[in-house]
XYZ file of N, CA, C and O in Angstrom:
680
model
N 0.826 -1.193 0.000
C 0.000 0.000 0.000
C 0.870 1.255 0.000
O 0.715 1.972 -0.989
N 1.967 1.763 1.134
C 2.811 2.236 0.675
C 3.638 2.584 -0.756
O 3.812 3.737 -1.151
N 3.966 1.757 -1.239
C 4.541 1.691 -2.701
C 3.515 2.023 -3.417
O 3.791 2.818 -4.314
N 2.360 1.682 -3.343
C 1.412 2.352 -4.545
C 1.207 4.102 -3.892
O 0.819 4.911 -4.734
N 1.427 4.570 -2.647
C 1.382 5.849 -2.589
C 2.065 6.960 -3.010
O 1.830 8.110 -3.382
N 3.367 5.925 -2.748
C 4.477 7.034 -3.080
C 4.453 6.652 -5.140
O 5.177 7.411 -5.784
N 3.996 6.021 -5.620
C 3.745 5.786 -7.112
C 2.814 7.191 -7.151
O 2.925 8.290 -7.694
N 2.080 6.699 -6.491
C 1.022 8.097 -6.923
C 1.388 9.648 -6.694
O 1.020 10.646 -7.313
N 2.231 9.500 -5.602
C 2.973 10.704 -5.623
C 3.767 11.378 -6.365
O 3.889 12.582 -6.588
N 4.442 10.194 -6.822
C 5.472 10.582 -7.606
C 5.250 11.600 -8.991
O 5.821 12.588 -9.453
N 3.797 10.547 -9.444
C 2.809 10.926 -10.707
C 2.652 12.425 -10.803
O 2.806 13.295 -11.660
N 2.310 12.346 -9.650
C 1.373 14.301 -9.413
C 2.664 14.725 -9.194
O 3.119 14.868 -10.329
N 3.572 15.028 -8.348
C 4.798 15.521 -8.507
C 5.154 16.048 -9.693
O 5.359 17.257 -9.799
N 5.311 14.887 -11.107
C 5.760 15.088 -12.284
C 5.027 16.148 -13.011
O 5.486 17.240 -13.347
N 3.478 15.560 -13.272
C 2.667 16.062 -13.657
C 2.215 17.208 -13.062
O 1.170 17.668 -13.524
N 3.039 18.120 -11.630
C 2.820 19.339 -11.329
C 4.002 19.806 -11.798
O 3.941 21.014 -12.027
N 4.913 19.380 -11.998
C 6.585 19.951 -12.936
C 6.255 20.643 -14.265
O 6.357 21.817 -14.620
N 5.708 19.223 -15.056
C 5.333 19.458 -16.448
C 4.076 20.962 -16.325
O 4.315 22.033 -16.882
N 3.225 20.793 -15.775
C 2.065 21.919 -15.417
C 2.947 23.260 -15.604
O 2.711 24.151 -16.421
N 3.907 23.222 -14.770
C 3.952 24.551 -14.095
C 5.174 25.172 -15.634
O 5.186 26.283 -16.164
N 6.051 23.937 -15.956
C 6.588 24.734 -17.068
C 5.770 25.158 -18.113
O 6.173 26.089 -18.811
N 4.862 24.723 -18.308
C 4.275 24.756 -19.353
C 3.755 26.213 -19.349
O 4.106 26.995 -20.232
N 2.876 26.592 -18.301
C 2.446 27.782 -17.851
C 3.074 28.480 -17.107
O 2.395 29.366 -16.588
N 4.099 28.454 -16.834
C 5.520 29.977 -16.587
C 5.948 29.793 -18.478
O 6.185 30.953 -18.815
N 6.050 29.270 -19.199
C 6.905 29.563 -20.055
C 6.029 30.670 -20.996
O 6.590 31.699 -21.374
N 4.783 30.425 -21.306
C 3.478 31.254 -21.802
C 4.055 32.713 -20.702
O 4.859 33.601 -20.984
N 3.502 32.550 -19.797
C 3.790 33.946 -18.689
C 5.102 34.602 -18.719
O 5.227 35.824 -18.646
N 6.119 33.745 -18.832
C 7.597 34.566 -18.933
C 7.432 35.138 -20.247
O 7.637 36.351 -20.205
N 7.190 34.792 -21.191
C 7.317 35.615 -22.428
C 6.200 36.686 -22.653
O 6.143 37.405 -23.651
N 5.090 36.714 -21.334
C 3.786 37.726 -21.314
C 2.712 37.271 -22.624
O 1.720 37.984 -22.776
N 2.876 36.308 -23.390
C 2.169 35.824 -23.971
C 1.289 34.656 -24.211
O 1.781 33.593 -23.833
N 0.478 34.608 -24.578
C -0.190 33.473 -24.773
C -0.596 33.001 -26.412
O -1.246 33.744 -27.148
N -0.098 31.654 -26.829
C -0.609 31.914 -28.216
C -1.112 30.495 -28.511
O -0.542 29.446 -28.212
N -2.416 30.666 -29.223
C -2.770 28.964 -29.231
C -3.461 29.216 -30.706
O -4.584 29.548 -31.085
N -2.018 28.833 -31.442
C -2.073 28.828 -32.904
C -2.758 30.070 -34.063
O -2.822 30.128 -35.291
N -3.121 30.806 -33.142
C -3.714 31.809 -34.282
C -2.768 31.907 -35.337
O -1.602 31.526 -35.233
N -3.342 32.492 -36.500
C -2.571 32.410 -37.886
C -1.171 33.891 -37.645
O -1.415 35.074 -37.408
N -0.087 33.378 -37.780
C 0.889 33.961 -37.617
C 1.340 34.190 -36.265
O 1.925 35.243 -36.006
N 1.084 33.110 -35.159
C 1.363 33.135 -33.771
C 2.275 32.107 -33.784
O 2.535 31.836 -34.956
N 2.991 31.282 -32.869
C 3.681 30.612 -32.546
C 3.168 29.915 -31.093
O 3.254 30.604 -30.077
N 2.449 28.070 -30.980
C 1.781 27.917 -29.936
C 2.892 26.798 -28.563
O 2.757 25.939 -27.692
N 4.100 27.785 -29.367
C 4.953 26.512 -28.671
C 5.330 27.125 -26.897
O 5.697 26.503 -25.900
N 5.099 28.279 -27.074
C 5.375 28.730 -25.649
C 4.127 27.932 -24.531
O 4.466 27.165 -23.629
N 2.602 28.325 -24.844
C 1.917 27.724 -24.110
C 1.395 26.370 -23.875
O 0.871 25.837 -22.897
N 1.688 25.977 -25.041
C 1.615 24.623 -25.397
C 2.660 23.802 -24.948
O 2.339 22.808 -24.296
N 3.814 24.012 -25.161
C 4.833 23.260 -24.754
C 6.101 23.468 -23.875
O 7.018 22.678 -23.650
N 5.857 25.079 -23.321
C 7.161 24.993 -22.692
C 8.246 25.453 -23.093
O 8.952 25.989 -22.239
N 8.633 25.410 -24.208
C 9.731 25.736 -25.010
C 9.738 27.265 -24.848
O 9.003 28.089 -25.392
N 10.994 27.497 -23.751
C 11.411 28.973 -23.576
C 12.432 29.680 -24.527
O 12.559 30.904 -24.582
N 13.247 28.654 -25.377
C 14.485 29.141 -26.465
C 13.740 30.007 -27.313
O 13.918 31.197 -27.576
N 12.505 28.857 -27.857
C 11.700 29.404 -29.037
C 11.180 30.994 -29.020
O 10.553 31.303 -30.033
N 11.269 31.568 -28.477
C 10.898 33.056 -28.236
C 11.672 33.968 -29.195
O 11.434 34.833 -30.038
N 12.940 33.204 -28.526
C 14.045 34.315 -29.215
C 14.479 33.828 -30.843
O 14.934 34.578 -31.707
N 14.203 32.387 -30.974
C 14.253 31.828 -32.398
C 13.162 32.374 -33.468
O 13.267 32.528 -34.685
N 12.137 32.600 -32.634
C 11.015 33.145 -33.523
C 11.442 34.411 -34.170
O 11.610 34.864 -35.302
N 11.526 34.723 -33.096
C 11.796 36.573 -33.041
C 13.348 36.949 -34.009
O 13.648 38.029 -34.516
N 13.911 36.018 -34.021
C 15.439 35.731 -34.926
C 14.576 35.935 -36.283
O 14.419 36.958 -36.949
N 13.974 34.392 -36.510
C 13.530 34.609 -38.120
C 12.540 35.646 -38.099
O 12.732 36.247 -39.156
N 11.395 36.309 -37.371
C 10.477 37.347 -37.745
C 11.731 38.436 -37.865
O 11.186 39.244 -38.617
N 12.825 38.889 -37.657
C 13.332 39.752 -38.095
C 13.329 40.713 -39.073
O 13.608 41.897 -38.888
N 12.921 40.059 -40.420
C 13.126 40.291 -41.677
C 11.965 41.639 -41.775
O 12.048 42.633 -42.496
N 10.741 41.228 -40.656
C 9.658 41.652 -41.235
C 9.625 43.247 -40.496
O 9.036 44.224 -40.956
N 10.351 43.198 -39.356
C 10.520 44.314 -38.700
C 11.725 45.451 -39.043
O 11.669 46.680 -39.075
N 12.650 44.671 -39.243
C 13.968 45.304 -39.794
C 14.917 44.849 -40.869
O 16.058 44.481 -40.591
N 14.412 44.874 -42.188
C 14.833 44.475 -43.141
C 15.622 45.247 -43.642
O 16.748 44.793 -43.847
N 15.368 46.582 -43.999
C 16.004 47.532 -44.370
C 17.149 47.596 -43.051
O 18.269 47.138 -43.280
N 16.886 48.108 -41.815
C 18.375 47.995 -41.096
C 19.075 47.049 -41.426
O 20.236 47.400 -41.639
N 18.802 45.511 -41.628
C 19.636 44.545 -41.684
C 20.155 44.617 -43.187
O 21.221 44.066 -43.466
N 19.514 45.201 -44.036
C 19.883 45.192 -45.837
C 19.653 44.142 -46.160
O 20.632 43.607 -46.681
N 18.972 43.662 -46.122
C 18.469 42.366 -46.513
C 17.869 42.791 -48.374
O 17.389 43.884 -48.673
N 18.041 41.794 -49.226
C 17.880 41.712 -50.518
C 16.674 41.389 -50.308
O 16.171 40.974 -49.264
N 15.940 41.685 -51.852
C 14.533 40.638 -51.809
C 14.492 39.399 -51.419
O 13.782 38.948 -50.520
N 15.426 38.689 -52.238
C 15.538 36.706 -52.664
C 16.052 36.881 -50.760
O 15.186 36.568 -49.943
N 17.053 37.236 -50.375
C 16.967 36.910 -48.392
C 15.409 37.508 -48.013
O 14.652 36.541 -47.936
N 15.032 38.180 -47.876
C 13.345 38.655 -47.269
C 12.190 37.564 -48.013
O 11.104 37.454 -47.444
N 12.412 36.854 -49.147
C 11.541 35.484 -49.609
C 11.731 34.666 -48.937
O 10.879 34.203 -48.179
N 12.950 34.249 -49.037
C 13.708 33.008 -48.103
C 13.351 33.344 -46.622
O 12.695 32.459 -46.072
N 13.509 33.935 -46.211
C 13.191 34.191 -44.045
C 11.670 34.052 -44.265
O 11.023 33.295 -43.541
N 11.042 34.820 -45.323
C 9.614 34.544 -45.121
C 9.025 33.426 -45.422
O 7.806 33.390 -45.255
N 9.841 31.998 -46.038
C 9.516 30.660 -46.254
C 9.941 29.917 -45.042
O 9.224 29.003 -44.634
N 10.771 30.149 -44.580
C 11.415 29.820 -43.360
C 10.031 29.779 -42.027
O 9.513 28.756 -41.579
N 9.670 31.378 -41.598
C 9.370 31.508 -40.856
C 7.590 31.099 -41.364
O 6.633 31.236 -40.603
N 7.524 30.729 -42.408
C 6.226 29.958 -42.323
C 6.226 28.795 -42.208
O 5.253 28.330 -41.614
N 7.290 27.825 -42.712
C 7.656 26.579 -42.200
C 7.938 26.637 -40.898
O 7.804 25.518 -40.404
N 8.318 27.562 -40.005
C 8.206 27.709 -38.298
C 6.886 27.850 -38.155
O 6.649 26.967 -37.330
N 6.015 28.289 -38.365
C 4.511 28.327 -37.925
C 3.911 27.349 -38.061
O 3.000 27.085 -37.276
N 4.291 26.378 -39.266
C 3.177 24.594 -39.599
C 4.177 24.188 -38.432
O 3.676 23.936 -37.336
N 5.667 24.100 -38.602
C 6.198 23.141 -37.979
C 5.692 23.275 -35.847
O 5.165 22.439 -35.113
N 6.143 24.565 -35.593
C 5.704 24.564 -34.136
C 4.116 24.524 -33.546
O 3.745 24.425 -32.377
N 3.413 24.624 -34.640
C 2.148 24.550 -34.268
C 1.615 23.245 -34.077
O 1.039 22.856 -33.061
N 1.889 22.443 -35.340
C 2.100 21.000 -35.358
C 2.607 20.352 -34.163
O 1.899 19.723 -33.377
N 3.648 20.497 -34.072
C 4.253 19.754 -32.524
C 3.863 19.717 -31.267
O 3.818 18.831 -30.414
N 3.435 21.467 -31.320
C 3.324 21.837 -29.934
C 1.576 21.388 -29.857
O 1.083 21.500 -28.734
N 0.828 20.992 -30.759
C -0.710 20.378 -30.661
C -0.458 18.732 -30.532
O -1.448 18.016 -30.381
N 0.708 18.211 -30.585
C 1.137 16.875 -30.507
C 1.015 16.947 -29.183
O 0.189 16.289 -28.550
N 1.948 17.869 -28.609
C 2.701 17.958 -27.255
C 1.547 17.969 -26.220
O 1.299 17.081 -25.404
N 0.666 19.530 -26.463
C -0.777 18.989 -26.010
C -1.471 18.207 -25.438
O -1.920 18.128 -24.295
N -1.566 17.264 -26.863
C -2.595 15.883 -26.882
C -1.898 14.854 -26.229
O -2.496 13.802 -26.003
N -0.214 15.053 -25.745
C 0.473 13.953 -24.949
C -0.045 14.225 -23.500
O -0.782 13.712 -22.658
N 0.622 15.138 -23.652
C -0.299 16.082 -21.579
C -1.424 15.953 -21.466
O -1.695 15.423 -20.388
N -2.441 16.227 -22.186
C -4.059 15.785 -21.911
C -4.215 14.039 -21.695
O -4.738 13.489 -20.726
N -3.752 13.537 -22.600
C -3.828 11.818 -22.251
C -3.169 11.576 -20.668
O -3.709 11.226 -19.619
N -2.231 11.809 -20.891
C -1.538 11.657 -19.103
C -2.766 12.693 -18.006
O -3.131 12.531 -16.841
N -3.053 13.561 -18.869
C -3.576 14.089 -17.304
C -5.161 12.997 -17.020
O -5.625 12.985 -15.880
N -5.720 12.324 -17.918
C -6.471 11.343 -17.851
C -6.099 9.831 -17.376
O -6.880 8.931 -17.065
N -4.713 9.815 -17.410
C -4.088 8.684 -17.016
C -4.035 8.705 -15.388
O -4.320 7.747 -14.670
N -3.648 9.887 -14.990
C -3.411 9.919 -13.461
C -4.707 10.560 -12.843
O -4.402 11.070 -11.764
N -6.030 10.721 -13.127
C -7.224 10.917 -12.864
C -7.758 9.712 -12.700
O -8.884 9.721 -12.201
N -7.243 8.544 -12.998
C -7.635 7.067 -13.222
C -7.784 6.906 -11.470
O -7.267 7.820 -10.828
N -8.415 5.870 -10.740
C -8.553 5.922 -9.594
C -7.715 4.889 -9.420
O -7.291 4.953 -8.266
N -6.996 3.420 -10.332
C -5.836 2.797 -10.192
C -5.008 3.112 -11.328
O -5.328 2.904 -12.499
N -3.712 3.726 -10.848
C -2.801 4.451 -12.271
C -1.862 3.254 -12.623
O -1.044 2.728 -11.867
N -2.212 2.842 -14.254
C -1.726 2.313 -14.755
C 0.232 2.461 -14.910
O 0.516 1.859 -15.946
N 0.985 2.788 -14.532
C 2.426 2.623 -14.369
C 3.031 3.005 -15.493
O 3.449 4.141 -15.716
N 3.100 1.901 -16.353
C 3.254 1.799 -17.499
C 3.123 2.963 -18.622
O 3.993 3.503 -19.306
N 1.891 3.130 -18.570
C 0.975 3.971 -19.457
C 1.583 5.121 -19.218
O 2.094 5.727 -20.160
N 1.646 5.737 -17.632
C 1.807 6.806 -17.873
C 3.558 7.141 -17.824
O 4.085 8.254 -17.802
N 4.017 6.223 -17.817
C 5.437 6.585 -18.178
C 5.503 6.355 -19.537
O 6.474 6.909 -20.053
N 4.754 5.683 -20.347
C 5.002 6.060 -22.042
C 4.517 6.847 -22.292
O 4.787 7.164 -23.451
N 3.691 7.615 -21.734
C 3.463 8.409 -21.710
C 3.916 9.883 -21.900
O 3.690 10.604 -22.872
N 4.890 10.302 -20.295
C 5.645 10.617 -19.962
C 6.743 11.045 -20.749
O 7.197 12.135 -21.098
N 7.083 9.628 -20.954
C 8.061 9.623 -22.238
C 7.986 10.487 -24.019
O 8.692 11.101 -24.819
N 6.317 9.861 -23.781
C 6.144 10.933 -25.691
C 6.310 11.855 -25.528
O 6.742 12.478 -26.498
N 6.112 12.598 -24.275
C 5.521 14.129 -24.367
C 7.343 14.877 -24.343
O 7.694 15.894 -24.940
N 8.017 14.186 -23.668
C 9.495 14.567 -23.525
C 9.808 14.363 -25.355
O 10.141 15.262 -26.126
N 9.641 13.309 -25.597
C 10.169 13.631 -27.049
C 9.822 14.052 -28.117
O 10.617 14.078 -29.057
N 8.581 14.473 -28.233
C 7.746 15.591 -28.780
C 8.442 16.898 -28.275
O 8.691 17.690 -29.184
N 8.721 17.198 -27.314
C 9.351 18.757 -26.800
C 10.659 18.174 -27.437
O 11.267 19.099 -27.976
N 11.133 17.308 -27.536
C 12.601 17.627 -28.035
C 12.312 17.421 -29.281
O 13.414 17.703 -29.752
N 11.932 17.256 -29.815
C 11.797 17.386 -31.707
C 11.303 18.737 -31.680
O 11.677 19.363 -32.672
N 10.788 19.216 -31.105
C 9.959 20.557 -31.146
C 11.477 21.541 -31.240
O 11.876 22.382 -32.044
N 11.931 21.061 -30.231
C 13.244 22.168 -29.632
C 14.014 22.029 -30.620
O 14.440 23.120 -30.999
N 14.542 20.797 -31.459
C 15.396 20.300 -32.485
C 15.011 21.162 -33.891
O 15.843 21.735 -34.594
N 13.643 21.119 -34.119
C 12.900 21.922 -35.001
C 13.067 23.215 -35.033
O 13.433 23.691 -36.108
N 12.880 23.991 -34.046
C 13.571 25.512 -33.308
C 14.644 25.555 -34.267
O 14.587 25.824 -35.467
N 15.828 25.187 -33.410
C 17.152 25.080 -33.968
C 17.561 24.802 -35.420
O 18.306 25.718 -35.769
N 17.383 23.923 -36.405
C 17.041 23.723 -37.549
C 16.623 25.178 -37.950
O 17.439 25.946 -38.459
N 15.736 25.420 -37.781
C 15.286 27.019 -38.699
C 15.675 27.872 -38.372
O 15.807 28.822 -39.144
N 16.100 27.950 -36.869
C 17.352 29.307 -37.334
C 18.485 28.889 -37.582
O 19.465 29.634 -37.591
N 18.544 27.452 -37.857
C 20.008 27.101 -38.659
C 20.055 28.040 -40.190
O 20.918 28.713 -40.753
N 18.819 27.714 -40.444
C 18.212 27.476 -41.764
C 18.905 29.236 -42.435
O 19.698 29.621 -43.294
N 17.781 29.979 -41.145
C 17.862 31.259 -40.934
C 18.882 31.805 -41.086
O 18.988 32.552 -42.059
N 19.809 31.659 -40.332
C 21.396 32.348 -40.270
C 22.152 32.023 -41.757
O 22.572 33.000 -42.377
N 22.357 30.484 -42.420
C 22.803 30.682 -43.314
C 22.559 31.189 -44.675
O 23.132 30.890 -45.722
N 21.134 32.412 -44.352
C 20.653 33.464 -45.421
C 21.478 34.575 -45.277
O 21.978 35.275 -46.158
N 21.606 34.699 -43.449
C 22.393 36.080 -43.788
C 23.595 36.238 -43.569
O 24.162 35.399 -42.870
N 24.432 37.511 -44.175
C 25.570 37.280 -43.642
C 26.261 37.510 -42.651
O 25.493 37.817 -41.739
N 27.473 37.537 -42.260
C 28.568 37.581 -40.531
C 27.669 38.598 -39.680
O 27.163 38.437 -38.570
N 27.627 39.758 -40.600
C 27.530 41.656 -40.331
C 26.096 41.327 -40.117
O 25.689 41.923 -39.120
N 25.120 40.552 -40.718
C 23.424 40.588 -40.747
C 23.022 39.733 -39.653
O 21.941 39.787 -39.066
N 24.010 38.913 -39.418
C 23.656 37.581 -38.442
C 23.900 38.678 -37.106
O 23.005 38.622 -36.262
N 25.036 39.678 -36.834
C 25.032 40.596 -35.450
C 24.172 41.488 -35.174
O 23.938 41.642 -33.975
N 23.485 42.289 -36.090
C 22.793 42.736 -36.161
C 21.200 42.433 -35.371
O 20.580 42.862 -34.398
N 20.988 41.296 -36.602
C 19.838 40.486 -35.816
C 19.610 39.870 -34.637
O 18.515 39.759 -34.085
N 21.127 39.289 -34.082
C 21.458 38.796 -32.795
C 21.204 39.951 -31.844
O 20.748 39.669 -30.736
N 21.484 41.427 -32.198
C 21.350 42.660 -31.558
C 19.786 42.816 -31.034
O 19.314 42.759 -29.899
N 19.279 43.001 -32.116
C 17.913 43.296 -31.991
C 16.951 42.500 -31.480
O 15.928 42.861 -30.898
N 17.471 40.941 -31.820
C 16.768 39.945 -30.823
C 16.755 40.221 -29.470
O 15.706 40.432 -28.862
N 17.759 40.233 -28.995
C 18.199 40.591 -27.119
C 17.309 41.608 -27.048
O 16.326 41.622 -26.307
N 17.648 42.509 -27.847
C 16.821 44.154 -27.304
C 14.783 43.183 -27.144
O 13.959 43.080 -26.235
N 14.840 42.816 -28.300
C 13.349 42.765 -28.161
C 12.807 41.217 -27.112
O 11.706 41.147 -26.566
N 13.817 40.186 -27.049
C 13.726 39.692 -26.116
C 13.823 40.333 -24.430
O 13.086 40.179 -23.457
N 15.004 41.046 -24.623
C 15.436 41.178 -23.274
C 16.443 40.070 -22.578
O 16.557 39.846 -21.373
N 17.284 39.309 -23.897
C 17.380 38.011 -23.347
C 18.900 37.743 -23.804
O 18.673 37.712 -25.013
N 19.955 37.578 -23.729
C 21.338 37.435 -24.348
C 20.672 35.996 -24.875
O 19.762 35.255 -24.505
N 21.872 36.038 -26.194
C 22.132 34.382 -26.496
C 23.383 33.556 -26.491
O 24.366 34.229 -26.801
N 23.553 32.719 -26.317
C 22.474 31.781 -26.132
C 21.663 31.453 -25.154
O 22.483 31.202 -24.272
N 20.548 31.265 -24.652
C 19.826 31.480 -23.355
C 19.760 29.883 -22.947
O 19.370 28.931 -23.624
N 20.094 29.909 -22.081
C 20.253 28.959 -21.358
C 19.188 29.052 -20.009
O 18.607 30.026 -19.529
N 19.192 27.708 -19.644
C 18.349 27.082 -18.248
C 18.385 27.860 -17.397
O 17.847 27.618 -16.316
């Protein structure tokens, strides 16, 4: 009886971890976004605190193009980019979602299946890391449009509009 308590503890423990990043990461960035067209739903949805400043990397183009000198064919390219960031994080982060909603039905169960909710557990971790992997990828993508002088620039203006040095770390 013991051992099944501290199981159950353990559960809600996790599942108050996962909770709370999920909703500080929405609040640290003062936003909330659940997919509207040209939003990004990975902050509230999933947690993902990097993605702020990755977004805000590729939306660059649209705010300061002319400071950065950006050509047309670079301002096409960031703007294919950063729409392949909108299917791609929206996509994931509604994966990521639908992993956390199943678990939070898993441990509502009145005997918690173990198992379940550690595969659980498990998808939702690797859904956020493909998510995060995905991030990275497009401003891979991103940076090798612009050049040395365009890449500081943008790195500039990110911080300013983040508030955030990079690389941002834990």
């Amino acid at each position: 009886m013991k051992k099944r308590i501290w199981i159950v503890l353990f559960v809600i423990a996790v599942f108050a971890v996962f909770s709370s990043q999920t909703v500080n990461a929405g609040e640290e960035h003062g936003k909330k976004y659940k997919g509207e067209k040209g939003k990004h739903a990975c902050y509230e949805k999933s947690g993902i605190h990097r993605g702020g400043y990755i977004h805000a990397y590729i939306g660059m183009y649209k705010e300061h193009g002319k400071e950065l000198g950006l050509s047309q064919e670079q301002i096409d390219k960031m703007a294919a980019i950063d729409k392949e960031c909108d299917a791609a994080c929206n996509k994931l982060s509604e994966e990521v979602e639908a992993a956390e909603s199943a678990l939070d039905a898993l441990v509502k169960n009145d005997v918690i299946d173990m198992k379940a909710v550690e595969e659980k557990i498990k998808e939702a971790h690797d859904l956020r890391g493909k998510l995060e992997i995905a991030h990275f990828a497009l401003l891979s993508k991103a940076q090798q449009i612009l050049t040395p002088e365009q890449r500081e620039k943008c790195r500039k203006f990110c911080e300013k509009k983040t508030g955030k040095e990079w690389p941002m770390v834990h």
